[in-house]
Tab-separated table of C-alpha atoms and ligand atoms in Angstrom:
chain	number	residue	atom	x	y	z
A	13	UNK	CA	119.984	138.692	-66.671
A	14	UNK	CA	117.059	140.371	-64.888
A	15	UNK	CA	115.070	137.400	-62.544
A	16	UNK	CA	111.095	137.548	-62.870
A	17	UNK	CA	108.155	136.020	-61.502
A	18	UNK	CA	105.308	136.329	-63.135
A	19	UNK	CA	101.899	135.875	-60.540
A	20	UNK	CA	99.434	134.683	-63.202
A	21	UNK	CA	101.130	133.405	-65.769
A	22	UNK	CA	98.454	131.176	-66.988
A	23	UNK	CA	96.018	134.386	-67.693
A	24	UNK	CA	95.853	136.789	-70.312
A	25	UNK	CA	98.299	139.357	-69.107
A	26	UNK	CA	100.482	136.610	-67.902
A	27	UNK	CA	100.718	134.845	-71.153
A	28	UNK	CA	101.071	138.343	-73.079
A	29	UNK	CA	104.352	139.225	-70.461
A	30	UNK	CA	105.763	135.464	-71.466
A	31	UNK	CA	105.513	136.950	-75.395
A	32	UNK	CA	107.614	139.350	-74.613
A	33	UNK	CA	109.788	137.976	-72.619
A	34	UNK	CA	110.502	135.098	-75.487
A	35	UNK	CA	111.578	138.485	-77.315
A	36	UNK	CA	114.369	139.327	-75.168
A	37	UNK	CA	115.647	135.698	-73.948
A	38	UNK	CA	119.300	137.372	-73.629
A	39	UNK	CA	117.555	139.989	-71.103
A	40	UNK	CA	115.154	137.921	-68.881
A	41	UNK	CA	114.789	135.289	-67.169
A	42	UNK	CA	111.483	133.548	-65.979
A	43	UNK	CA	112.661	132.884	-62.493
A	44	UNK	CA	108.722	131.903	-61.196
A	45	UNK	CA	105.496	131.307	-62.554
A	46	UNK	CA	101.815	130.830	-60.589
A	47	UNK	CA	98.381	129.934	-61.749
A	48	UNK	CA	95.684	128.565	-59.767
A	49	UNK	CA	94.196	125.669	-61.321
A	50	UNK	CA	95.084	125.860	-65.074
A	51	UNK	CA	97.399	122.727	-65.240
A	52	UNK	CA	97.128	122.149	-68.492
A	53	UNK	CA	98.879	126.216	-69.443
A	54	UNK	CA	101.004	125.719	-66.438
A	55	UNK	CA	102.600	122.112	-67.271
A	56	UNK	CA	103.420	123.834	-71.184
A	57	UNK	CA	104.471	126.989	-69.593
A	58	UNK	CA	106.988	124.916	-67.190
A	59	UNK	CA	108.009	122.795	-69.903
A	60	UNK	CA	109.043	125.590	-72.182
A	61	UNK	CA	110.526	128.393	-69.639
A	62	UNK	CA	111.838	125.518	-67.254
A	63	UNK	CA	111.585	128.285	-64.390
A	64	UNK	CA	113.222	127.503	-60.817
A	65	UNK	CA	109.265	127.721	-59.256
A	66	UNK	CA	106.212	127.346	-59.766
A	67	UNK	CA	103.148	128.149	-57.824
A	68	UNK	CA	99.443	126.638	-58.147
A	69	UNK	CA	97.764	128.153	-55.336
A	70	UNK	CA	94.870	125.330	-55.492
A	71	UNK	CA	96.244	122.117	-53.618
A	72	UNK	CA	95.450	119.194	-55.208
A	73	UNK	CA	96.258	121.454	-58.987
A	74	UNK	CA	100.068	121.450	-57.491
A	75	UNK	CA	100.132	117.895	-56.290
A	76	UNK	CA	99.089	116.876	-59.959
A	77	UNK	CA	101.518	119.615	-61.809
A	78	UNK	CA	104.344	117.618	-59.620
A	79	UNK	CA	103.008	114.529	-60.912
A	80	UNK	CA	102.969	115.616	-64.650
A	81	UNK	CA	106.680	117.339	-64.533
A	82	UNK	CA	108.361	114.422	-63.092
A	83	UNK	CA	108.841	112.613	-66.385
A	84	UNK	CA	109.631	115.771	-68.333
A	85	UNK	CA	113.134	117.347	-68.164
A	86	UNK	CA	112.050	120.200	-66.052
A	87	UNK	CA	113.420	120.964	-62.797
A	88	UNK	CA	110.963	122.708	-61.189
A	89	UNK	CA	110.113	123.123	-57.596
A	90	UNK	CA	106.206	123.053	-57.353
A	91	UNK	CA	104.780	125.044	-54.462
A	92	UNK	CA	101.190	125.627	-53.607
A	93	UNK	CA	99.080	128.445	-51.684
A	94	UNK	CA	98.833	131.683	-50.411
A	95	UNK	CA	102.498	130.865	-48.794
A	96	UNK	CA	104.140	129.568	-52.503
A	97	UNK	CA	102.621	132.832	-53.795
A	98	UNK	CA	104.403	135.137	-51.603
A	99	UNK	CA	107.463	132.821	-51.179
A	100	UNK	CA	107.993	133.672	-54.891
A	101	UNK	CA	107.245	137.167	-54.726
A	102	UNK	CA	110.250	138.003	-52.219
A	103	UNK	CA	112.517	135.302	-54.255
A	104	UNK	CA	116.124	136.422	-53.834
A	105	UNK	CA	116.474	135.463	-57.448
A	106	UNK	CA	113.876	137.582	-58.886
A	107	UNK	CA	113.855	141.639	-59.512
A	108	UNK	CA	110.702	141.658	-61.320
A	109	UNK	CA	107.699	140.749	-60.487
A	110	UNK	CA	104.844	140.808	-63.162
A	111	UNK	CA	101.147	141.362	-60.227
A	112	UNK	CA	98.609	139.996	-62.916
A	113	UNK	CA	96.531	137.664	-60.808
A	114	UNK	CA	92.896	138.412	-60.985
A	115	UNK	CA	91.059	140.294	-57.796
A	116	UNK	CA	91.374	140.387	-54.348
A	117	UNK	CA	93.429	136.848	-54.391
A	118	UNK	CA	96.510	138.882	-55.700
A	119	UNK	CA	96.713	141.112	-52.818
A	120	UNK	CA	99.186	139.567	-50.218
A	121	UNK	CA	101.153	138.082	-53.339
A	122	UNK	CA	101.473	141.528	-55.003
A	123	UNK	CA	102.308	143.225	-51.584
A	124	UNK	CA	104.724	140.569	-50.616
A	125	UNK	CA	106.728	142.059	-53.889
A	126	UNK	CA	105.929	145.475	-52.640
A	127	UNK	CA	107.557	144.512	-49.020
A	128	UNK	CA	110.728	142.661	-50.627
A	129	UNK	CA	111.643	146.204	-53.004
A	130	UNK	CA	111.139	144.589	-56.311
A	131	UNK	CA	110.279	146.357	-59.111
A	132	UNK	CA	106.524	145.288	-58.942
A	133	UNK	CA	104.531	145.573	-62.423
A	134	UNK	CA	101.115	146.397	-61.495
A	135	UNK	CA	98.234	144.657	-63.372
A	136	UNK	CA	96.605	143.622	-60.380
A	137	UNK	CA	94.249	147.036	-60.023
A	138	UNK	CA	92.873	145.646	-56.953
A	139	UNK	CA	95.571	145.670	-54.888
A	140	UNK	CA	95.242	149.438	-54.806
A	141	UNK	CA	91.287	149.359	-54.365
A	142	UNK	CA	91.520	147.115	-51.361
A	143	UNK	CA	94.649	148.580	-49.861
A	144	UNK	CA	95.701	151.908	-51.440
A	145	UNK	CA	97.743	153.656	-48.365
A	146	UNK	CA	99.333	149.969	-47.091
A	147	UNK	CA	100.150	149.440	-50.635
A	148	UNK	CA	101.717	152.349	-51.149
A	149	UNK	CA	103.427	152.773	-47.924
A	150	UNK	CA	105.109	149.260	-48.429
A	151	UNK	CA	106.606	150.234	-51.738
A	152	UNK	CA	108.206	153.279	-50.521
A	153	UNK	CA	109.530	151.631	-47.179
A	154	UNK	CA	111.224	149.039	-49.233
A	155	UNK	CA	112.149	151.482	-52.092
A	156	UNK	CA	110.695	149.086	-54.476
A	157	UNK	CA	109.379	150.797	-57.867
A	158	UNK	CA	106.448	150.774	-58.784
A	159	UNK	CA	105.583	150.375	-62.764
A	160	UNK	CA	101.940	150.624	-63.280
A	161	UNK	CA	101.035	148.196	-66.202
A	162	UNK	CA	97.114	149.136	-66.434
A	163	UNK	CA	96.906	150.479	-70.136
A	164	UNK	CA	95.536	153.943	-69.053
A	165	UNK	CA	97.947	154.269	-65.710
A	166	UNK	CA	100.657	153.082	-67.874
A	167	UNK	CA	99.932	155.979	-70.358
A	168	UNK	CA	99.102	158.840	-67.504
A	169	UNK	CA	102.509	157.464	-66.057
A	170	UNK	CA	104.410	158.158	-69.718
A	171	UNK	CA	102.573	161.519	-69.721
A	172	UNK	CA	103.393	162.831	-66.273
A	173	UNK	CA	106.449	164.695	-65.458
A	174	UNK	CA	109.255	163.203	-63.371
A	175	UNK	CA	108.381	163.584	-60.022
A	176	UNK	CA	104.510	163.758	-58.102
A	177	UNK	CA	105.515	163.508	-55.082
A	178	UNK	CA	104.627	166.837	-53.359
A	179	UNK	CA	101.235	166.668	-55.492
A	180	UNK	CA	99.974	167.430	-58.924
A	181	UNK	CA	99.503	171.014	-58.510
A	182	UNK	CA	103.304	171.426	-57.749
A	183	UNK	CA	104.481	170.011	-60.548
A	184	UNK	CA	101.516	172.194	-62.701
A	185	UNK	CA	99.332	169.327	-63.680
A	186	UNK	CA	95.758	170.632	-63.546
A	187	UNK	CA	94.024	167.000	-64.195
A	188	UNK	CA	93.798	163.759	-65.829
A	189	UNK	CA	91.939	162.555	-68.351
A	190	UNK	CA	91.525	158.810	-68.137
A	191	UNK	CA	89.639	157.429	-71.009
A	192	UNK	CA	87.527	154.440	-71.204
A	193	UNK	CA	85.815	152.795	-74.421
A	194	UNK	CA	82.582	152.222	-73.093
A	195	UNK	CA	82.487	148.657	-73.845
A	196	UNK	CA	80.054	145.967	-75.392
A	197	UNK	CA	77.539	148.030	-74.117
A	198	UNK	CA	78.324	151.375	-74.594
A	199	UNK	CA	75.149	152.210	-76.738
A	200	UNK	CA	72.371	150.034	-74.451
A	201	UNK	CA	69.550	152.030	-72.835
A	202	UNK	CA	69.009	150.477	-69.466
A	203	UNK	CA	66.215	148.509	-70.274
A	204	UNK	CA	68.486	146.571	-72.474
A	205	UNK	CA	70.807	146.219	-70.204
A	206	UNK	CA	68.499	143.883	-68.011
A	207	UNK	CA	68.867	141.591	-70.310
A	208	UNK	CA	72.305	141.162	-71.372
A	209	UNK	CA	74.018	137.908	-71.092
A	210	UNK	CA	77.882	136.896	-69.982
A	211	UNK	CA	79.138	135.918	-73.117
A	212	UNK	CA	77.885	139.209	-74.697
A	213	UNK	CA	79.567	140.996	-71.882
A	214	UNK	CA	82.920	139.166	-72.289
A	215	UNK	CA	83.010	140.038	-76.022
A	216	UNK	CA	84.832	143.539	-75.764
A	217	UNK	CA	84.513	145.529	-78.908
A	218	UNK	CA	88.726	146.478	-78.385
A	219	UNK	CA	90.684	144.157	-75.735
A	220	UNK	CA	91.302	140.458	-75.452
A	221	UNK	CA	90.947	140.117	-71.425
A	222	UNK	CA	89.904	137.405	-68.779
A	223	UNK	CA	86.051	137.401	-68.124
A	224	UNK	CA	85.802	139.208	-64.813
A	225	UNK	CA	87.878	142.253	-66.131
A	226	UNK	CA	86.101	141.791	-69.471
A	227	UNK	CA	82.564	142.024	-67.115
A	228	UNK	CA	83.825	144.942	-65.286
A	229	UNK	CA	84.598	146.676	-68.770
A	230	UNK	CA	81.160	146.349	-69.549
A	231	UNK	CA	79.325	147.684	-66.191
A	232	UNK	CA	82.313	150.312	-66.427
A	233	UNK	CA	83.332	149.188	-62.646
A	234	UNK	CA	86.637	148.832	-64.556
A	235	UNK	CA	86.290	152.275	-65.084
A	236	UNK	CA	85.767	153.073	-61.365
A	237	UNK	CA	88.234	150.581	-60.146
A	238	UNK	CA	91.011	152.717	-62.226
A	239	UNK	CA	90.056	155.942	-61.172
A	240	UNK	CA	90.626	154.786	-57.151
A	241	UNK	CA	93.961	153.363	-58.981
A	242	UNK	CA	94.701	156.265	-60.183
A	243	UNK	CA	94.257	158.388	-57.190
A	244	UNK	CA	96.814	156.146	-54.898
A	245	UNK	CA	99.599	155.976	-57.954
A	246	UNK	CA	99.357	159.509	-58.647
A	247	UNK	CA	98.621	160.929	-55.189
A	248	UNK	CA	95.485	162.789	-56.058
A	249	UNK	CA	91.561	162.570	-55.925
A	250	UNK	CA	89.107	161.965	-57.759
A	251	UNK	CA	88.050	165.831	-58.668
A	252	UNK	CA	91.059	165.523	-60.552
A	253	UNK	CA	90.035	163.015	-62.913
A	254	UNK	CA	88.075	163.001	-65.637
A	255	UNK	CA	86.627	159.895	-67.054
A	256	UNK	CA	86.347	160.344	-70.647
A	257	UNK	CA	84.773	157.665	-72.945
A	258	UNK	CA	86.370	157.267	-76.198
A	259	UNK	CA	85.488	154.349	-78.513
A	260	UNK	CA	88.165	153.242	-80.339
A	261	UNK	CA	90.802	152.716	-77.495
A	262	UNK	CA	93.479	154.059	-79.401
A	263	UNK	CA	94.549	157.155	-76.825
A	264	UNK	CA	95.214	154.968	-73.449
A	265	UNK	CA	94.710	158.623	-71.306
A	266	UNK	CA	96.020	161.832	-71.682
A	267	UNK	CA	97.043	165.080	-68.613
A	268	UNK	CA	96.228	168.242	-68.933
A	269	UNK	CA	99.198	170.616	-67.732
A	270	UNK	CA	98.051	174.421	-66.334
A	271	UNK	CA	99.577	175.982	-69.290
A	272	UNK	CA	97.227	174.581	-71.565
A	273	UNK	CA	99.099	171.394	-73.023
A	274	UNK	CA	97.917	168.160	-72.972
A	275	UNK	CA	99.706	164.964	-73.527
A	276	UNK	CA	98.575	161.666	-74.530
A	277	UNK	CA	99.785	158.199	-75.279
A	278	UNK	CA	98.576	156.509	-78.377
A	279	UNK	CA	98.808	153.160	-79.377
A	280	UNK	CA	97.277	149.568	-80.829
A	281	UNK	CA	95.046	148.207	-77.710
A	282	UNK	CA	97.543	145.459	-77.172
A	283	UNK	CA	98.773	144.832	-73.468
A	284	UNK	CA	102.052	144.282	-74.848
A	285	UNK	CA	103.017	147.483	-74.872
A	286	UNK	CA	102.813	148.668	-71.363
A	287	UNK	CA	104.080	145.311	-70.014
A	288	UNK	CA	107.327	145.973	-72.489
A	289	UNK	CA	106.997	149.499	-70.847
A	290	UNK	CA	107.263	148.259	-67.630
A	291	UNK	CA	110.176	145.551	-68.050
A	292	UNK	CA	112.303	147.990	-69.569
A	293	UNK	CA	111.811	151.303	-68.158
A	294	UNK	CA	113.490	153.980	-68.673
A	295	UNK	CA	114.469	152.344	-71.642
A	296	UNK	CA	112.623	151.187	-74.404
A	297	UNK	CA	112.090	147.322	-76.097
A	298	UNK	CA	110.097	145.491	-78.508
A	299	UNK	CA	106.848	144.326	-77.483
A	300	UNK	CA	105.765	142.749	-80.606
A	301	UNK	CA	102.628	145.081	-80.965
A	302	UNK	CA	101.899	146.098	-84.820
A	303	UNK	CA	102.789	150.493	-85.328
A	304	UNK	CA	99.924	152.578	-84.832
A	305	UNK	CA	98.421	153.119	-88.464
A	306	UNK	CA	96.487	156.638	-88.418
A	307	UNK	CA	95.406	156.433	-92.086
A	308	UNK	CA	93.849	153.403	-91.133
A	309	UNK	CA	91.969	154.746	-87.779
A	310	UNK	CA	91.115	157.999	-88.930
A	311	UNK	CA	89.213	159.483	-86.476
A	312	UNK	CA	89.225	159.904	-82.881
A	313	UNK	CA	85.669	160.538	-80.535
A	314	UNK	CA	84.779	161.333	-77.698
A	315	UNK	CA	81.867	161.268	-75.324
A	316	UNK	CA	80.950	161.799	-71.511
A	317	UNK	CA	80.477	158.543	-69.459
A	318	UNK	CA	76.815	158.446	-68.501
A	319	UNK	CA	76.700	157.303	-64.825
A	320	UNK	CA	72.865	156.852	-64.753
A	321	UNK	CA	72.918	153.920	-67.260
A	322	UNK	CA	76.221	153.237	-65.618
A	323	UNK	CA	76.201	153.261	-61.999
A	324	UNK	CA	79.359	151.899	-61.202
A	325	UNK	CA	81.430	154.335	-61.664
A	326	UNK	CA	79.664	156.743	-59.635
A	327	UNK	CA	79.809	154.085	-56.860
A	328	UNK	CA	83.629	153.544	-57.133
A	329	UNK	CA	83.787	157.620	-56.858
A	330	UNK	CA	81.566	157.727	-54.087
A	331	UNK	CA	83.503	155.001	-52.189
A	332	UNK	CA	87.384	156.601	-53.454
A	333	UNK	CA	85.383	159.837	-51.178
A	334	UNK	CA	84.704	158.491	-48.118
A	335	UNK	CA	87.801	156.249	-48.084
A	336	UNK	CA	88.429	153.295	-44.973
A	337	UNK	CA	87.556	150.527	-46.090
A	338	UNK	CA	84.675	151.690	-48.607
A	339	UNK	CA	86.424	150.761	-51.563
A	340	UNK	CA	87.208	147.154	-50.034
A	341	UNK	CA	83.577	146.720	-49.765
A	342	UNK	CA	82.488	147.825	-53.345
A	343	UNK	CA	85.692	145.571	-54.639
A	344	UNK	CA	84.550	142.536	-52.603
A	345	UNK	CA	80.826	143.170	-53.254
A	346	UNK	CA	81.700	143.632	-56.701
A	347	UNK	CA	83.646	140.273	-57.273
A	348	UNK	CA	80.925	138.233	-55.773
A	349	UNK	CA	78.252	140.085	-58.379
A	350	UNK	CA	80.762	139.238	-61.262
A	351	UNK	CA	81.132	135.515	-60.553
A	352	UNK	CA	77.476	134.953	-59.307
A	353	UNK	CA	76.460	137.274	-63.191
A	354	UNK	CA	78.930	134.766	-65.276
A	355	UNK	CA	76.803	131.825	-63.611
A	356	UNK	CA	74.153	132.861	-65.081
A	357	UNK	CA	72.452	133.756	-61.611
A	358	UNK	CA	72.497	137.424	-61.373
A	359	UNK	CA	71.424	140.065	-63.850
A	360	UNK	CA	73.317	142.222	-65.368
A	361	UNK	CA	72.056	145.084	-63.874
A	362	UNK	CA	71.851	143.581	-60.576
A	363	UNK	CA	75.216	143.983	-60.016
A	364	UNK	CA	75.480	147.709	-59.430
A	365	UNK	CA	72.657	146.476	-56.504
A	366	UNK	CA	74.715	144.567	-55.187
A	367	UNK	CA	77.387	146.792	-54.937
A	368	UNK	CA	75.259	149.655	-53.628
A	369	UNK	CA	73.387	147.613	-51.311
A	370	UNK	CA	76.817	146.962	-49.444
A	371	UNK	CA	78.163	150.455	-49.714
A	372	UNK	CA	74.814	151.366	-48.306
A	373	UNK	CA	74.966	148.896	-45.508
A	374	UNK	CA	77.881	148.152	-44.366
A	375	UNK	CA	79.952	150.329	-41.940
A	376	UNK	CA	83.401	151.673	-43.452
A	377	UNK	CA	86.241	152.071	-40.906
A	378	UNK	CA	89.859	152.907	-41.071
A	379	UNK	CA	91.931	150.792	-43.756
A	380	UNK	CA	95.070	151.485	-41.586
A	381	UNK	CA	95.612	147.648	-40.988
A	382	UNK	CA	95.746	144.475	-43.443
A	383	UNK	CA	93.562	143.023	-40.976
A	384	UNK	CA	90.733	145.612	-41.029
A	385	UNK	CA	90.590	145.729	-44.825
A	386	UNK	CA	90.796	141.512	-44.965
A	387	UNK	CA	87.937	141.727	-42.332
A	388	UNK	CA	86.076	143.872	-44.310
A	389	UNK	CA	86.894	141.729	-47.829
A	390	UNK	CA	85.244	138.657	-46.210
A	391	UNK	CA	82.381	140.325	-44.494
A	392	UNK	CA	81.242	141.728	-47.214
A	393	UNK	CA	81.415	138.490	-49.380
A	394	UNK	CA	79.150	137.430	-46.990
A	395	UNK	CA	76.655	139.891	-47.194
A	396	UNK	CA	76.746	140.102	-50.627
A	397	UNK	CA	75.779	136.421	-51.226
A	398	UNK	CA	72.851	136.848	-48.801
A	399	UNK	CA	72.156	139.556	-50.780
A	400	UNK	CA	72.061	137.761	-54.340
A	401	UNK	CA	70.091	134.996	-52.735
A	402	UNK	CA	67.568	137.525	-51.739
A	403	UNK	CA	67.386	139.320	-54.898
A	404	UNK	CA	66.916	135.770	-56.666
A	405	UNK	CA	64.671	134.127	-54.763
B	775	NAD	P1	92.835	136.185	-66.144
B	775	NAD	O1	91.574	135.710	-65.539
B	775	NAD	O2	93.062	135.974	-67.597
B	775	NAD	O3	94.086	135.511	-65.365
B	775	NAD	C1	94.161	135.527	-63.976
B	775	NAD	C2	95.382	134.768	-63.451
B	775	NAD	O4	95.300	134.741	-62.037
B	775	NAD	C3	95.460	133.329	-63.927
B	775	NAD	O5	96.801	132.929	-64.082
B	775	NAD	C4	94.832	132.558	-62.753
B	775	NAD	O6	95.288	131.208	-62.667
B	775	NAD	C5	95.295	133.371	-61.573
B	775	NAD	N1	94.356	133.273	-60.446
B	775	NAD	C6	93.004	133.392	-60.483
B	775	NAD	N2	92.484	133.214	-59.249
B	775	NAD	C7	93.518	132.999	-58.416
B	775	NAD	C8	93.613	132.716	-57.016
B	775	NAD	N3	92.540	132.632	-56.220
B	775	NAD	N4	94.854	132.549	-56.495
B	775	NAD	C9	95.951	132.607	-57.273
B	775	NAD	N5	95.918	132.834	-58.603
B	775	NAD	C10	94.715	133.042	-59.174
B	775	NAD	O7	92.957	137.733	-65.771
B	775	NAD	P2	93.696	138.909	-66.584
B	775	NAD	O8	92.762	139.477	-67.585
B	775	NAD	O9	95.052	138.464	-67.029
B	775	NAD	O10	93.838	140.020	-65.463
B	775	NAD	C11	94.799	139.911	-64.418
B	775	NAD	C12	94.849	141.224	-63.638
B	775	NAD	O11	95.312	142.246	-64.529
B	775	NAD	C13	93.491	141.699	-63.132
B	775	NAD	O12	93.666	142.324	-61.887
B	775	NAD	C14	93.046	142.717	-64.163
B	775	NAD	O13	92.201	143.707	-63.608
B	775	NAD	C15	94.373	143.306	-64.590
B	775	NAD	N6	94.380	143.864	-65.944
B	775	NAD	C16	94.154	143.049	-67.011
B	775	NAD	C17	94.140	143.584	-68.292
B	775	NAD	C18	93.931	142.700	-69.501
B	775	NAD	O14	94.004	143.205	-70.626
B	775	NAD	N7	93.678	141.406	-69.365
B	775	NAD	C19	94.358	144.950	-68.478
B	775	NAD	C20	94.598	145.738	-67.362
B	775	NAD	C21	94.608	145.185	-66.093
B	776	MG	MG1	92.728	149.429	-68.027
């Protein structure tokens, strides 16, 4: 039996890794789950995996979640905080661990993982964005492997040959295509776009996803968060990569090899599949997802991203060029934008001004330490709530 914790359990990748995982009880077993403050999910979730931990990282969500399990059968230790996240992460029990909490607040968890040589399945893009080179240097320290879940990484990973490591060129990969749909608002002129409200953002013509990834989808920051993914997980930059939009999300992302082929995975937009990718790597499982029906899709387009009526991706390229801590501040900036947007306080199009605004602003410097990309995470929260109260006042 292969031990997993699962950071996140209680969100949308989290609950789709669980489905599998109730596929293949004789293979896995849920070792440690973590939420934050869903105790309703997480007191089910306990009750029906019964896992050795769990994890709320809010305080008085864990005191209540011990409350709630004491008269059920369960015999579950109930941690709480940054230090029950981590403590998890490094379990001795566990080989897997599933990254899928949402932003910044999954960095120290996933890269606790990274530091104990698990195999760490990557979700959490942002991670990568804050952190790239400490990320990266901690998994190859430790030996852990690293099994990108990301539905386009997870494809350009299934497309690549065997081994990057001394570059793309080397191993005669001339660039990758990493599509996008577009999102909700794929069609908008700009001056729509002012106008646009959360719930219309969150309803994503292709994916099921939690709202800030489903508002990142939509301003394609998504987009330009997984091309500075991409360039850390496949050691290369971003003249390499070409963002290509294609509507029906049925091609997750394709490379381009010098002597002309070009590979692709294809697939249902389900997040099951790359999870099941993940768990069982090299081999292969059952992830529950429906076959791909061609008949039925019969036709595949696709378009160049436009970055004036989409901004953010030209900012996450910009920042992915000058490196240090530049793509900390457009992740930080970026979260605060999202959350202030879904509150009904920002604009849609205000959040590329946000994000620019800090880019702009704030001085980038080395992201050799934790501590220079943490102080660089809060500092620009900062700003970028001065900023927002500005812009609304
Ligand atoms: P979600 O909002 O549905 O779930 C997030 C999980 O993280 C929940 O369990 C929540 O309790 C936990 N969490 C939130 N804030 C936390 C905090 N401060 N401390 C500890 N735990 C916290 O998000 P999601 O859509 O499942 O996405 C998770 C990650 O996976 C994100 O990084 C996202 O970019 C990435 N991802 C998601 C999808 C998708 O289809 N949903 C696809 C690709 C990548
Ligand atoms: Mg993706």
């Amino acid at each position: 039996m292969i031990g997993i914790t699962i950071l996140g359990s209680t969100g949308s990748i989290g609950v789709s890794t669980l489905d599998v995982i109730s596929r293949h009880a004789d293979k896995y077993k849920v070792v440690a789950l973590t939420a934050n403050r869903n105790l309703e999910r997480m007191v089910q979730q306990c009750k029906r995996w019964q896992p050795a931990y769990a994890v709320m990282a809010d305080a008085d969500s864990a005191e209540q979640l011990r409350v709630q399990l004491k008269s059920s059968a369960a015999q579950v230790n109930v941690l709480s905080g940054q230090d029950g996240l981590q403590q998890v992460a490094g379990l001795a029990e566990t080989a897997y661990v599933m990254a899928a909490i949402v932003g910044a607040a999954g960095l120290l968890p996933t890269l606790a993982a990274a530091k104990a040589g698990k195999r760490v399945l990557l979700a959490n893009k942002e991670a990568l964005v804050l952190s790239g080179r400490i990320f990266m240097d901690a998994i190859h320290d430790s030996g852990a492997e690293l099994l990108p879940i990301d539905s386009e990484h997870n494809a350009i990973f299934q497309c690549m040959p065997g081994n990057v490591a001394d570059g793309l060129a080397g191993a005669g990969v001339e660039r990758i295509l990493l599509t996008a749909s577009g999102g909700p608002f794929r069609t908008r002129s700009l001056k729509e776009l002012e106008q646009v409200t959360p719930e219309q953002a969150c309803a994503h013509p292709n994916w099921v996803m939690g709202r800030k990834i489903s508002v990142d989808s939509a301003s394609m920051m998504n987009k330009g968060l997984e091309l500075i993914e991409a360039c850390w997980l496949f050691n290369t930059t971003p003249e390499y990569i070409q963002v290509v939009l294609h509507p029906q999300s049925v091609i997750h992302s394709l490379v381009e090899y010098a002597d002309g082929s070009v590979l692709a995975q294809l697939g249902n937009p389900d997040m099951r599949t790359p999870i099941a990718h993940g768990l069982a790597w090299p081999k292969r499982i059952q992830s529950g997802v429906a076959p791909l029906d061609l008949f039925d899709i019969a036709r595949l387009d696709f378009e160049m991203p436009d970055l004036e009526r989409f901004p953010c991706l030209r900012l996450a390229g910009e920042a992915m060029q000058k490196g240090g801590t530049a793509t900390a501040i457009l992740n930080a900036a970026n979260e605060i934008a999202v959350e202030e947007f879904l509150a009904g306080r920002l604009r849609f199009t205000d959040i590329a001004k946000i994000v620019e605004l800090a880019l702009t602003n704030i001085p980038v410097v080395e992201a050799s330490s934790l501590e220079n990309v943490l102080a660089a995470d809060r500092h620009t929260r900062d700003y970028a709530m001065t900023t927002v109260q500005e812009l609304t006042a």
